[in-house]
Amino acid sequence: MTTPATQPVSGKRVLRWVWRVTAAVSVLLLLSLSSLSAVLATHQGSHWLLARLTALMNNNVQTFEYQSAEGTFLRGMSLNGIVWRSGNNQIAIAQLHSRWNPMTLLDGEFILESLRIAGLQIDWDASATPEASPEPLILDNLLNAFLPLPISVRLNNARIDGATIRYGEQMFSLLALAIDGSLSGQTLQLNQLSVDTELLDVETRLSMTLQSPYPVNAEISWQYARPLLENNVPPSGNLTLSGDLDRLGIDHQLSGPGELQSTGTVMLDLARLLNARISTFSPSLDIDHTLASMAAPGTDQLLINSLTLRTQGTPENLGLFAAAHVTATPSAGLSLESDINLRATVRGTQVSIEELALRTATGLLLVEGNVDWTEGLLMELAYQLNDSASDSYLANLPENMSILNLSSRGDIRVQQSSAPGSALQIAFVTPQISALLNDYELTGRGGFSVDGERWQVDGFELQNGDNRIELSALLDNASDAIQATLMVDAPVPGAFYPDLQGQITGQARLTGTLENPVIDVDLTANAIALGAFRAPEITLRGQNRAGMNELELNASDITFLLGEQSESIERVMLRLRGQPDAHSLLLLVDSSLARARINADGALNNGAWRGRLLSSEIASDYGQWQQSSPADLQFQVNDIAISKVCWQMQSTRLCAEANLANSNLLTASASLNDVPLSVFNLAQSEQIIADEAGVTFGGDTTFTTPWRLPFFSLPAGMAVDGQLTLDASASGPINDWREMSININTNSRGDFYIRSDLPDEALTPDDAETTAYVNHFVWPSLRFDANQDNGIWRSSAQLAFTQADRDNTLPPLRGAAEATVQMDSDQNLNGQLQLQFDDLGWIEGLVPQLSQVSGSLNGQLNLGGTLQTPSISGDVNMADAGMNVQALGIELQGIQAALNSDGPNRFLISGMVNSGTGSLNFSSEIDRPFSPARALALSIAGTDFEVADLPDFKLNISPDIRITGDAQGINLSGQLFVPLLNAQISTLPETAVDVSSDVVIVQIEGTSEVRNADLAEQAVLGGIPMSGELRLVLGDNVRVAGFGLNAQVRGQLDISQRPDATPLTYGELEVVEGSFATYGRTLTIEQGKLLFMGSYDNPAIDIRAVRQVENMRVGVQMNGTIRNINSSLFSTPTLPDGDILSVMITGRPIAEIGTQQDGNALIGAMTSLGISQSQGITSQIQNQLGLDAFSIYSSGDVNNSRLMLGKYITPRIFIRYAVGLFETENSLAIDYSVNDRVKLEAKSGQTQSIDLTYTVEQ
């Protein structure tokens, strides 16, 4: 009964032990955590643990120490003055700060929130040899020992600021390194890896699996801090990697000097190497590189249009395959476009060039050889050149020059040992050069070598036809010794240059040293001719006298063309004497343009020439100029300096100075002071005006004979006096003038004289011999200023003048104009022109044909737009103007005119003028005046406007005309009414007489004058097409008198003009009443009409003229056209035609005439009137006068008509007399018939001749 009681007791016991064990474990755990917290979470515990760790790290091999520590291992530590040493290797950290959060371990992740290292310095001994590991490294085993981690590790903000790494003699500096990444399982993720150095910045993003073959993807961008080449941006790039450590694909974009794209694969086999599957590292490449079009760095003379390069192989055997297309323009006029192909192999420190080919359209250059830099540099190359047309590259080569079939071969060797102080050796040899130069065979050979300080030209020879050139030279830089010989023998220089003629022979020898050379030169050129240039002899002589070299160039009797003018140089001599460190120069020139003498000295020192322009004298048509004082000169590679130098001519002074720095930065100034304006005068006009006006030109009586501008002078009757001053300066870069600062200032004051003829009606009996007077204008200021700064031009001009009254009874006339213009760097314009002329009387002095000029002109014009398309707007008004036009005998009054513009593309011009009892109004509109699409519209209307009022010519018009025009042509339409015309014509202009209708114009020279009809098919207004419809109406008071005609005319004509066509005229002009006088007799015009049916110069005519003589009424009826008149005679009572014409001309029948004068008058009437019955009339006259021959004949036109009278004295002797009907030319001839075959003829007139004629019948 006791056993059941023990079971509860055993259960309680078990529970009690469980509780006791649990309590013990809890206490133990609590004690452990308390101990760990005491160690990790307290300063004392963390320092105690850090000391224990330090003790463990210190041993006989290495030491570790730090100066101070802060923080705890639980939240983070900060250490200062950390130093680790192992042998000669040392790592020192000035400060290390770390911070982490242990609570993240509960989430299975350790996060290092911050790790900062400052002042990292690593010194590593490069001579130390690491001990060889007995077993090879297997990376997978190493990684698999702790990967994958049980928790992930994240590094949020790790940074190293300032690090120096010294490895042996090499030292690297690191400004900053930042890392942000994580390791989870076997995956390494770098979100940011930044490396900053003084020269290079790198940003990397990477994802990598830490298990063979280690797949990786990375993006790397880098930026270099400095440009690799001058005037280029620093290079930068973006690299993308994909693949694994055995095989990586790369894609790289380089920017900087050029845009280079590289794509391909790299076989690294790193995964296999790191896991001991292979024992050597031998990567191989297969990458294609493509370069975008660009100019070669450092020059714009070589354009790389395209370039591709393929690198394939291993570093020990790397193949290079390149192809490029380039355009080279090394100088003006030389252009070379070629394809380049390269096939080469790089083997370590050697390059084997299998083929480097440069191909052009006509030639091929092949280069092959080797380059080895294993020990120093050794380059051995051979080339072969062939080009069928080398002249195709030379754009400026004269057309008559040719270079064909150029061929050359040779070898180039460059060597320099790697030993310190070794000399560079260069050898170039070309045993063969050949070409066809200007159809002459050109051959040559030669070589060039450099051996340290010794430079040598080895036997250079060139032969072209019979011409030969030889050159040899040796320069020892160690001793500065030089020896050079040049020989030239060119009996046919045209082989070198086709237009060059003459002979050139001579030789030159140079010995001594560079500082003290000894020169011996003897070159002669005879009978030189090149185009219009001629030189009988040119010599260059050089010799050394008493240690001084003297070179002298002489030539004489040279002729050449300057423009179209032939000029000559009687003598030119250039003498250079001295040594490079001290020499003098003398230049003498005596030519048709000028005589000059220039003297200078100088010295060459350290690559710079410094000297002085001692004196210079120049005498020409522009005056005699003489240098006033010496000027310093300096020339060196990139700098030029010319101190202020001045030339004087009488009171005129010209000065200039300049400085050019760095081949680009210019500072220059020039001034021209006190130029006499009398240089613009004609000497004769100046003398006449000086005598008549009592003025002295030139400023004072001591003024010597003035000089004149040879290319320009004022017209006769004008002269100016005064002075002109000009100042100019410029500073800034010459390669871009827009960035220069430029200033130009001009100022002038003076007098203007114009000699004018007085009108006849202004003469009085007291001054009848004074037929001219001198108008005097004075301008106290004429100024022009212009400057440019930062690409903006600003200019201003101002003119003010006065004109004094001749008799000093009226106040002087004044006028002024002022203008300002600005143009910016984009050529936009902005400016103004102010006009203020309160009295226009001064125009009378400029235009002698006008008198009594009055009125005012005021206004403002605004300039805008651009230089290519300028625009003008503004207002200009002429008011209350008037003038007398003496040549027309009219007075213009009440002239009002206005020019207005409300924008840049539209101008309005309107006004009116009165003349006589009538007036004229005009208005016009001009659209887009500065555009090719410019257009004009003009209207003219008036009533009874007096155009001329002269004793023999009076004309009034009433126009209503409209004119429009544009670039395509001009159109005129409207009506011109002539109410009054009274013209008395005494002479005809030459063009009023047309050519004969039987003349055929074959060709008209551009400068030949032709008659009216020949111009009918030519364009009007100098080639501008013209069209229009114009009606010409003659009023009741239109009368024309002249050449025997006196008639009143009325009617109207409609004139039609089409572009590039003959004008068409339709209408009728009628003679209301009139008469015509001929041969002393007056015929009354009973009926007269001109009918125009298209042709303006050949109207149809219907004219009837009669004469009443006692009881006889005779007349002539003319019909047809002006060019083909048909005339017939009529009478009452009816008379024979001969009697009608005789009564009409002589007043008597033909039987009653007996004088040659009456006969000539009849013949002239028949010819001029074109009477068709003239043959019968001449027969009547012949019978009446008892002549054996009587006839009228002509050669050419009517003006060559002749009357011939003949009479047989005997049966064998015939005398004839011929007289011109319209020209005073006559001749007398006698014909004597010896027999039937032989005839003798003698003639006397303007010429005398005797002819013997022998006749043979077949």
Tab-separated table of C-alpha atoms in Angstrom, residues 223 334 732 909 996 1037 1147 1257:
chain	number	residue	atom	x	y	z
A	223	GLN	CA	37.926	61.261	-65.637
A	334	LEU	CA	48.555	71.613	-100.948
A	732	GLY	CA	44.436	92.082	-79.331
A	909	ILE	CA	8.697	110.231	-101.440
A	996	SER	CA	20.925	103.157	-145.025
A	1037	ASN	CA	0.213	124.994	-130.174
A	1147	GLY	CA	9.999	128.807	-162.120
A	1257	GLU	CA	38.140	88.570	-176.311
